[in-house]
Amino acid sequence: MNRIIAISTPQLLLAFVFIIIAQASSFIYHLGLNRDITIGAVRTFAQLFLMGYVLTFIFSSESLWLTIGIFVVMVVSAMFIVKGRVNEKQVPYILPTFLTMLVTYFATALFVSGLVVGTTPWWEPRYFIPTGGMVIGNSMSAIAIALERLFRDMRQQRELVEMKLSLGANYREASDDLFRNAVTAGMIPSINAMMGVGLVFIPGMMSGQILSGTDPLIAIRYQIVVMFMLVGSTAVTSIVVMLIVRKRCFGSGEEVLLTPR
Amino acid sequence: MEPLLEIRGLGFRYEGMAAPVFENLDLVAGAGEFILVKGASGTGKSTLLRLICRLNRPQSGAILFRGKPLTDMTPSLLRSHISYVAQIPQMADMSIGENLLLPFSFLANRTKTPPSNEMLERMLAQFYLEGTGLGQSALKLSTGQKQRLAIMRSILLQPDLMLLDEPTSALDPESASMVFSIMERLNAERNMTIITVTHSDYLPKSVRKVLFMLQNRQLNRITDL
């Protein structure tokens, strides 16, 4: 019953059928996605294999510093992805965003791994790294969405913000709606995920556990912890990042620094 | 007597632009003065008003309010004394009444008393807006109506200095002269200092000074009437 079926190399190559289907669709309908699909497929293959070997090495080494090192590399990579998506040059948001992500994600992974699951030591790589990975992956998207929204609204509603400023509002009062909308936009996917989980979809982690032979009743407990963890860390990170970055959208005279593109 | 506003050697250039909008601009406004700012498009009239209320930062020169550099003042407190009405009036997605009372919800204005509904309705009538109700959405008003409402909202704060950027640009002649006459009355009765950018030929009686902003940015001149 609990037998794990390992995927052999020929079986793995069989999965490329899906990539061929995607390539053919792009070719037939002139979607112009062939290059991206190829790069995506190669990167998925290479990155995951690399990750597999790295994880095997880290799990066997049982080194605290190596575990933290790989965690930092994951956060740095997430920051680069956020930077690529947001593409904002007028406001220096990268350093505060990175530091907030690092601290919040670390605290969340530590809490879940060390306290909720109760691993010994608290940084047990088999738990700490996948937990950190899930937090980083989900929250990274939320931050990118929230930042994009904040910068876009700040530009589009600049005159409205300035109207409030010119009537005596401080920068917080003038941009209160923008801040709230940005945080909400970032959090909605995590909240929606909580609504749909178990009904609309079976999350990746739970599916993975079940496929590897874990009792579904144990898998759901992990999944509940993960869902709550994602909502909590997304909320904290989005709010802290938005508070810092919003302040940086204004100059020393509380004037709006973002100009129309 | 110490002037209310003093501008010394002000220079401003927009980022990415080679030439400054103006350089070495000087202006002094005493309490209760009514100053007109005139000039062709692009000479920096609106920019000047935005610099006075710190919505833009100058590259050179200094602006003093009651003898104190603007940079030494908390921006929101400064703006509770200096009110700026932009050329394109902005309304929050709220009712007319809520828009008029919006500034009183800001910390910097907490010592100011919000007007009663009766007072607001009286003022709406003064501004030829008697047909509109306080509960009506402000976003559904015409540009001219919004312009009058924006001026009214600023007046309610009883600032020491009002900066108006083409306040009558969207108004018919009758409404425009009504706005100017209200500004003149505020200027005379409350000793409110007013600096207004205008293209209108109308010259309020209390105006004693006109600042002509010229294309050749070195030659801005002030005419005392």
Coordinates of C-alpha atoms in Angstrom, one line a residue:
Chain A
M1 CA 0.0 0.0 0.0
N2 CA 2.7 2.4 1.0
R3 CA 5.1 1.4 -1.7
I4 CA 6.9 4.3 -3.4
I5 CA 7.1 4.0 -7.1
A6 CA 10.3 5.6 -8.3
I7 CA 10.3 7.2 -11.7
S8 CA 12.9 5.8 -14.0
T9 CA 14.8 7.9 -16.6
P10 CA 12.7 6.6 -19.5
Q11 CA 9.6 7.3 -17.6
L12 CA 10.9 10.8 -16.8
L13 CA 11.6 11.4 -20.5
L14 CA 8.0 10.4 -21.3
A15 CA 6.9 13.5 -19.4
F16 CA 8.5 15.5 -22.1
V17 CA 5.4 14.7 -24.2
F18 CA 3.6 17.5 -22.4
I19 CA 6.4 19.9 -23.4
I20 CA 6.1 18.7 -27.0
I21 CA 2.3 19.3 -26.9
A22 CA 2.9 22.9 -25.5
Q23 CA 5.5 23.5 -28.2
A24 CA 3.2 22.3 -30.9
S25 CA 0.3 24.4 -29.7
S26 CA 2.5 27.5 -29.7
F27 CA 3.8 26.7 -33.2
I28 CA 0.4 26.0 -34.7
Y29 CA -1.3 29.1 -33.1
H30 CA 1.8 31.4 -33.6
L31 CA 1.9 32.2 -29.8
G32 CA 5.6 33.0 -30.0
L33 CA 6.2 31.0 -26.8
N34 CA 8.5 28.3 -28.2
R35 CA 11.6 29.8 -27.0
D36 CA 10.2 30.5 -23.5
I37 CA 8.8 27.0 -23.2
T38 CA 12.2 25.5 -24.2
I39 CA 14.1 27.7 -21.7
G40 CA 11.5 27.0 -19.1
A41 CA 11.7 23.2 -19.6
V42 CA 15.5 23.2 -19.6
R43 CA 15.6 25.3 -16.5
T44 CA 13.0 23.2 -14.7
F45 CA 15.0 20.1 -15.5
A46 CA 18.4 21.6 -14.6
Q47 CA 17.3 23.6 -11.5
L48 CA 15.4 20.7 -9.9
F49 CA 18.1 18.2 -10.6
L50 CA 20.6 20.6 -9.1
M51 CA 18.3 21.2 -6.2
G52 CA 17.9 17.4 -5.7
Y53 CA 21.7 16.9 -5.5
V54 CA 22.2 20.0 -3.3
L55 CA 19.4 18.8 -0.9
T56 CA 20.8 15.3 -0.8
F57 CA 24.2 16.8 0.2
I58 CA 22.7 19.2 2.8
F59 CA 20.5 16.5 4.4
S60 CA 23.5 14.2 4.7
S61 CA 25.9 16.9 5.9
E62 CA 23.6 18.1 8.7
S63 CA 25.3 21.5 8.8
L64 CA 23.5 24.5 10.4
W65 CA 25.5 27.0 8.3
L66 CA 24.9 25.1 5.1
T67 CA 21.2 25.0 5.8
I68 CA 21.1 28.8 6.5
G69 CA 23.3 29.4 3.5
I70 CA 20.9 27.7 1.1
F71 CA 18.0 29.5 2.8
V72 CA 19.7 32.9 2.1
V73 CA 20.4 31.9 -1.5
M74 CA 16.7 31.1 -1.9
V75 CA 15.7 34.5 -0.5
V76 CA 18.2 36.3 -2.7
S77 CA 16.9 34.4 -5.8
A78 CA 13.3 35.4 -4.8
M79 CA 14.4 39.0 -4.5
F80 CA 15.8 38.9 -8.1
I81 CA 12.5 37.5 -9.3
V82 CA 10.5 40.2 -7.5
K83 CA 12.9 42.9 -8.9
G84 CA 12.4 41.5 -12.5
R85 CA 8.6 41.6 -12.1
V86 CA 8.3 45.0 -10.5
N87 CA 10.8 46.9 -12.6
E88 CA 10.8 50.2 -10.7
K89 CA 13.7 52.6 -10.8
Q90 CA 12.5 55.7 -9.1
V91 CA 12.0 54.2 -5.6
P92 CA 14.8 52.4 -3.8
Y93 CA 12.8 49.4 -2.6
I94 CA 15.1 46.4 -3.1
L95 CA 17.2 46.5 0.1
P96 CA 14.3 47.0 2.6
T97 CA 12.2 44.4 0.7
F98 CA 15.1 41.9 0.8
L99 CA 15.8 42.4 4.5
T100 CA 12.1 42.1 5.4
M101 CA 11.8 38.9 3.4
L102 CA 14.9 37.4 5.0
V103 CA 13.8 38.2 8.6
T104 CA 10.1 37.2 8.2
Y105 CA 10.7 34.1 6.2
F106 CA 13.4 32.9 8.6
A107 CA 11.1 33.6 11.6
T108 CA 8.2 31.7 9.9
A109 CA 10.3 28.7 8.9
L110 CA 11.9 28.6 12.4
F111 CA 8.4 28.8 14.0
V112 CA 6.9 26.0 11.9
S113 CA 9.9 23.8 11.8
G114 CA 11.1 24.2 15.4
L115 CA 7.9 24.8 17.2
V116 CA 4.9 23.5 15.3
V117 CA 6.5 20.4 13.8
G118 CA 9.0 20.3 16.7
T119 CA 12.1 19.0 14.9
T120 CA 15.4 18.6 16.7
P121 CA 17.5 20.5 16.0
W122 CA 15.2 23.4 14.9
W123 CA 17.1 23.7 11.6
E124 CA 16.7 20.1 10.6
P125 CA 17.3 20.6 6.8
R126 CA 14.6 18.0 5.8
Y127 CA 11.9 20.3 7.3
F128 CA 13.5 23.7 7.5
I129 CA 14.4 24.0 3.8
P130 CA 11.1 22.8 2.3
T131 CA 9.2 24.9 4.8
G132 CA 11.3 28.0 3.9
G133 CA 10.9 27.2 0.2
M134 CA 7.1 27.2 0.4
V135 CA 7.0 30.4 2.4
I136 CA 9.4 32.1 0.0
G137 CA 7.6 30.9 -3.1
N138 CA 4.2 32.0 -2.1
S139 CA 5.1 35.2 -0.3
M140 CA 7.4 36.3 -3.1
S141 CA 4.4 36.4 -5.5
A142 CA 2.4 38.4 -3.0
I143 CA 5.1 41.0 -2.5
A144 CA 5.6 41.3 -6.3
I145 CA 1.8 41.8 -6.8
A146 CA 1.6 44.3 -3.9
L147 CA 4.6 46.3 -5.0
E148 CA 3.4 46.5 -8.6
R149 CA 0.0 47.6 -7.4
L150 CA 1.5 50.3 -5.0
F151 CA 3.7 51.8 -7.7
R152 CA 1.0 51.7 -10.4
D153 CA -1.6 53.3 -8.1
M154 CA 0.8 55.9 -6.8
R155 CA 1.5 57.0 -10.4
Q156 CA -2.1 56.8 -11.6
Q157 CA -3.5 58.5 -8.5
R158 CA -0.7 60.9 -8.0
E159 CA -3.0 64.0 -8.3
L160 CA -5.5 62.6 -5.8
V161 CA -2.7 61.9 -3.3
E162 CA -1.4 65.4 -3.9
M163 CA -4.8 66.9 -3.4
K164 CA -4.9 65.3 0.1
L165 CA -1.3 66.4 0.8
S166 CA -2.2 70.0 -0.2
L167 CA -5.1 69.9 2.3
G168 CA -2.8 69.0 5.2
A169 CA -2.7 65.2 5.0
N170 CA 0.6 63.6 6.0
Y171 CA 2.0 61.0 3.6
R172 CA 0.3 58.1 5.5
E173 CA -3.2 59.8 5.4
A174 CA -2.7 60.7 1.7
S175 CA -1.8 57.2 0.6
D176 CA -3.9 55.2 3.0
D177 CA -6.2 53.7 0.3
L178 CA -3.2 52.8 -1.9
F179 CA -1.4 51.0 0.9
R180 CA -4.6 49.0 1.8
N181 CA -5.3 48.1 -1.8
A182 CA -1.7 47.0 -2.4
V183 CA -1.6 44.7 0.7
T184 CA -5.1 43.3 -0.1
A185 CA -4.1 42.6 -3.7
G186 CA -1.0 40.6 -2.5
M187 CA -3.0 38.7 0.1
I188 CA -6.0 37.7 -2.0
P189 CA -4.3 34.6 -3.7
S190 CA -3.3 33.1 -0.3
I191 CA -6.8 33.7 1.1
N192 CA -8.4 32.2 -2.0
A193 CA -6.1 29.2 -1.7
M194 CA -7.5 28.6 1.8
M195 CA -11.0 28.7 0.5
G196 CA -10.4 26.3 -2.3
V197 CA -8.0 23.8 -0.7
G198 CA -9.3 20.3 -0.5
L199 CA -12.3 21.2 -2.6
V200 CA -11.0 22.7 -5.8
F201 CA -7.4 21.5 -5.6
I202 CA -5.0 19.3 -3.7
P203 CA -1.9 21.3 -2.9
G204 CA 1.5 20.2 -4.2
M205 CA 3.0 19.4 -0.8
M206 CA 0.0 17.2 0.2
S207 CA 0.0 15.5 -3.1
G208 CA 3.7 14.9 -2.8
Q209 CA 3.3 13.4 0.6
I210 CA 0.5 11.2 -0.4
L211 CA 2.4 10.0 -3.6
S212 CA 5.3 9.1 -1.4
G213 CA 3.2 7.0 0.8
T214 CA 2.2 9.2 3.7
D215 CA -1.1 8.7 5.4
P216 CA -3.5 11.4 4.0
L217 CA -4.6 12.2 7.6
I218 CA -1.0 13.1 8.4
A219 CA -0.6 14.9 5.1
I220 CA -3.6 17.1 5.8
R221 CA -2.2 18.2 9.2
Y222 CA 0.9 19.4 7.5
Q223 CA -1.1 21.1 4.8
I224 CA -3.2 23.0 7.3
V225 CA 0.0 24.2 9.0
V226 CA 1.4 25.2 5.6
M227 CA -1.8 27.1 4.6
F228 CA -1.9 29.1 7.8
M229 CA 1.8 29.7 7.7
L230 CA 1.5 31.1 4.2
V231 CA -1.3 33.5 5.0
G232 CA 0.5 34.7 8.1
S233 CA 3.9 35.2 6.6
T234 CA 2.3 36.8 3.5
A235 CA 0.4 39.3 5.6
V236 CA 3.4 40.2 7.8
T237 CA 5.8 40.5 4.9
S238 CA 3.4 42.4 2.6
I239 CA 2.5 44.9 5.4
V240 CA 6.0 45.6 6.5
V241 CA 7.4 45.9 3.0
M242 CA 4.5 48.2 2.0
L243 CA 5.0 50.4 5.0
I244 CA 8.7 50.9 4.3
V245 CA 8.3 51.2 0.5
R246 CA 5.3 53.6 0.7
K247 CA 7.5 55.9 2.9
R248 CA 10.2 55.8 0.2
C249 CA 7.7 56.9 -2.5
F250 CA 7.7 60.3 -0.8
G251 CA 10.5 62.8 -0.5
S252 CA 11.6 64.8 2.6
G253 CA 8.8 67.3 2.0
E254 CA 6.4 64.4 1.7
E255 CA 6.1 65.1 -2.0
V256 CA 5.3 62.2 -4.4
L257 CA 8.6 61.1 -6.0
L258 CA 7.1 58.8 -8.7
T259 CA 6.6 60.6 -11.9
P260 CA 4.4 59.4 -14.8
R261 CA 6.2 57.0 -17.2
Chain B
M1 CA 7.0 93.8 9.3
E2 CA 8.0 90.3 8.5
P3 CA 6.6 89.1 5.2
L4 CA 4.3 86.0 5.2
L5 CA 6.2 84.5 2.3
E6 CA 9.6 85.2 1.0
I7 CA 11.2 83.6 -2.1
R8 CA 14.9 84.1 -2.7
G9 CA 16.8 83.1 -5.8
L10 CA 14.6 80.1 -6.5
G11 CA 15.6 77.8 -9.3
F12 CA 13.9 74.6 -10.5
R13 CA 14.5 72.1 -13.3
Y14 CA 12.5 69.0 -13.9
E15 CA 14.5 65.7 -13.9
G16 CA 15.7 64.8 -17.4
M17 CA 15.2 68.3 -18.7
A18 CA 18.3 70.3 -19.9
A19 CA 17.0 73.8 -19.1
P20 CA 15.6 75.0 -15.8
V21 CA 12.0 76.1 -15.7
F22 CA 13.2 79.3 -13.9
E23 CA 16.2 80.6 -12.1
N24 CA 16.9 83.3 -9.5
L25 CA 13.2 84.0 -8.9
D26 CA 12.4 86.4 -6.0
L27 CA 9.0 87.2 -4.6
V28 CA 7.8 88.7 -1.4
A29 CA 4.2 88.4 -0.2
G30 CA 3.0 90.3 2.8
A31 CA 0.0 89.1 4.9
G32 CA -3.2 90.0 3.2
E33 CA -1.6 90.6 -0.3
F34 CA -3.4 89.5 -3.4
I35 CA -0.9 88.5 -6.1
L36 CA -1.6 87.5 -9.7
V37 CA 0.9 85.2 -11.5
K38 CA 0.7 85.6 -15.3
G39 CA 2.7 84.2 -18.2
A40 CA 2.6 81.9 -21.2
S41 CA 2.5 78.1 -20.9
G42 CA 5.7 76.5 -19.8
T43 CA 7.0 79.5 -17.9
G44 CA 6.7 77.7 -14.5
K45 CA 3.6 79.4 -13.0
S46 CA 2.1 76.1 -11.7
T47 CA 5.6 74.9 -10.7
L48 CA 6.0 78.0 -8.6
L49 CA 2.8 77.3 -6.6
R50 CA 3.8 73.6 -6.2
L51 CA 7.2 74.7 -4.9
I52 CA 5.6 77.0 -2.3
C53 CA 3.6 74.2 -0.8
R54 CA 6.5 71.7 -1.2
L55 CA 4.8 69.4 -3.8
N56 CA 8.1 69.8 -5.7
R57 CA 11.6 70.4 -4.4
P58 CA 13.7 73.3 -5.8
Q59 CA 17.3 72.8 -6.8
S60 CA 18.4 76.2 -5.6
G61 CA 17.2 79.2 -3.5
A62 CA 15.0 79.3 -0.5
I63 CA 11.4 79.8 0.4
L64 CA 10.5 81.2 3.8
F65 CA 7.1 81.1 5.5
R66 CA 6.8 83.6 8.4
G67 CA 10.6 83.9 8.3
K68 CA 11.2 80.2 8.6
P69 CA 12.6 78.0 5.8
L70 CA 9.9 75.6 4.5
T71 CA 12.4 72.7 5.0
D72 CA 12.3 73.4 8.7
M73 CA 8.6 72.8 8.9
T74 CA 6.6 69.6 9.1
P75 CA 5.1 69.3 5.6
S76 CA 1.6 68.5 6.8
L77 CA 1.5 71.4 9.3
L78 CA 2.9 73.7 6.6
R79 CA 0.1 72.6 4.3
S80 CA -2.6 73.2 6.9
H81 CA -1.5 76.9 6.7
I82 CA -0.8 77.0 2.9
S83 CA -3.6 75.6 0.8
Y84 CA -3.1 74.8 -2.8
V85 CA -5.9 74.2 -5.4
A86 CA -4.6 72.5 -8.5
Q87 CA -5.8 73.4 -11.9
I88 CA -7.5 70.0 -12.5
P89 CA -9.7 69.6 -9.4
Q90 CA -9.5 66.3 -7.6
M91 CA -12.3 64.7 -5.7
A92 CA -12.2 61.6 -3.6
D93 CA -14.7 58.9 -4.4
M94 CA -17.1 60.2 -1.7
S95 CA -20.1 62.4 -1.4
I96 CA -19.8 66.2 -1.8
G97 CA -20.2 66.6 2.0
E98 CA -17.6 64.0 2.8
N99 CA -15.2 65.7 0.3
L100 CA -15.7 69.0 2.0
L101 CA -15.0 67.6 5.4
L102 CA -12.1 65.3 4.3
P103 CA -9.4 67.8 5.4
F104 CA -10.7 67.9 8.9
S105 CA -10.0 64.2 9.3
F106 CA -6.3 64.8 8.9
L107 CA -4.1 65.1 12.0
A108 CA -2.6 68.5 11.0
N109 CA -6.1 70.0 11.0
R110 CA -7.3 68.5 14.2
T111 CA -7.5 71.9 16.0
K112 CA -9.7 73.3 13.3
T113 CA -13.5 73.1 13.8
P114 CA -15.4 71.3 11.0
P115 CA -18.3 73.4 9.5
S116 CA -21.9 72.4 10.2
N117 CA -24.1 71.0 7.4
E118 CA -26.0 74.3 7.4
M119 CA -22.9 76.3 6.8
L120 CA -21.8 73.9 4.0
E121 CA -25.2 74.3 2.3
R122 CA -25.0 78.1 2.6
M123 CA -21.5 78.0 1.0
L124 CA -22.7 75.7 -1.8
A125 CA -25.3 78.3 -2.7
Q126 CA -22.7 81.1 -2.6
F127 CA -20.6 79.0 -5.1
Y128 CA -23.7 78.5 -7.4
L129 CA -23.8 74.9 -6.4
E130 CA -27.2 75.1 -4.6
G131 CA -28.7 72.4 -7.0
T132 CA -26.3 69.8 -5.6
G133 CA -26.9 68.0 -2.3
L134 CA -24.3 67.2 0.3
G135 CA -25.0 63.5 -0.2
Q136 CA -24.5 63.5 -3.9
S137 CA -21.4 61.8 -5.4
A138 CA -18.6 64.4 -6.0
L139 CA -17.3 62.4 -8.9
K140 CA -20.5 63.0 -10.9
L141 CA -20.0 66.8 -10.9
S142 CA -18.8 68.7 -14.0
T143 CA -15.2 70.0 -14.0
G144 CA -16.5 73.5 -13.4
Q145 CA -18.5 72.3 -10.4
K146 CA -15.5 70.3 -9.1
Q147 CA -13.3 73.4 -9.5
R148 CA -15.7 75.5 -7.3
L149 CA -16.0 72.7 -4.8
A150 CA -12.2 72.4 -4.6
I151 CA -11.8 76.1 -3.9
M152 CA -14.6 75.9 -1.3
R153 CA -12.9 73.0 0.4
S154 CA -9.7 75.0 0.7
I155 CA -11.4 78.0 2.0
L156 CA -13.1 76.0 4.8
L157 CA -9.6 75.3 6.2
Q158 CA -9.1 79.0 6.6
P159 CA -5.4 78.9 5.5
D160 CA -3.1 81.9 5.9
L161 CA -2.1 81.6 2.3
M162 CA -4.1 80.3 -0.6
L163 CA -2.5 79.2 -3.8
L164 CA -4.8 78.9 -6.8
D165 CA -3.8 77.5 -10.1
E166 CA -6.1 78.9 -12.8
P167 CA -9.1 78.6 -10.5
T168 CA -11.5 79.8 -13.2
S169 CA -10.2 77.9 -16.2
A170 CA -13.3 75.6 -16.4
L171 CA -15.8 78.3 -15.4
D172 CA -18.2 80.4 -17.4
P173 CA -17.6 84.2 -17.0
E174 CA -20.4 84.6 -14.4
S175 CA -19.0 81.9 -12.2
A176 CA -15.5 83.1 -12.7
S177 CA -16.3 86.6 -11.5
M178 CA -18.2 85.1 -8.5
V179 CA -15.1 83.1 -7.6
F180 CA -12.9 86.2 -7.8
S181 CA -15.3 88.3 -5.8
I182 CA -15.3 85.6 -3.1
M183 CA -11.5 85.6 -3.1
E184 CA -11.5 89.3 -2.9
R185 CA -13.8 89.3 0.1
L186 CA -11.7 86.6 1.9
N187 CA -8.7 88.7 1.2
A188 CA -10.2 91.9 2.5
E189 CA -12.2 90.5 5.5
R190 CA -9.9 87.7 6.7
N191 CA -6.6 89.2 5.6
M192 CA -6.0 85.9 3.7
T193 CA -3.0 86.1 1.4
I194 CA -3.8 84.9 -2.1
I195 CA -1.5 84.0 -5.0
T196 CA -3.3 82.9 -8.1
V197 CA -2.2 81.9 -11.5
T198 CA -4.6 83.2 -14.1
H199 CA -5.0 83.8 -17.8
S200 CA -8.1 85.8 -17.2
D201 CA -8.2 89.5 -18.0
Y202 CA -10.2 90.1 -14.9
L203 CA -8.2 92.2 -12.4
P204 CA -9.5 91.9 -8.8
K205 CA -9.6 95.4 -7.2
S206 CA -7.4 94.4 -4.3
V207 CA -4.5 93.1 -6.5
R208 CA -1.4 95.2 -5.9
K209 CA 1.2 93.0 -7.4
V210 CA 1.5 91.0 -10.7
L211 CA 4.3 88.5 -11.3
F212 CA 4.9 88.1 -15.0
M213 CA 6.7 84.8 -15.7
L214 CA 8.5 85.1 -19.0
Q215 CA 10.0 82.5 -21.3
N216 CA 13.4 84.0 -20.9
R217 CA 13.7 82.7 -17.3
Q218 CA 16.1 85.3 -16.2
L219 CA 13.7 88.1 -16.8
N220 CA 10.7 87.4 -14.6
R221 CA 9.4 90.7 -13.3
I222 CA 7.1 92.0 -10.7
T223 CA 4.8 94.9 -11.4
D224 CA 3.4 96.8 -8.5
L225 CA 0.0 98.3 -9.4

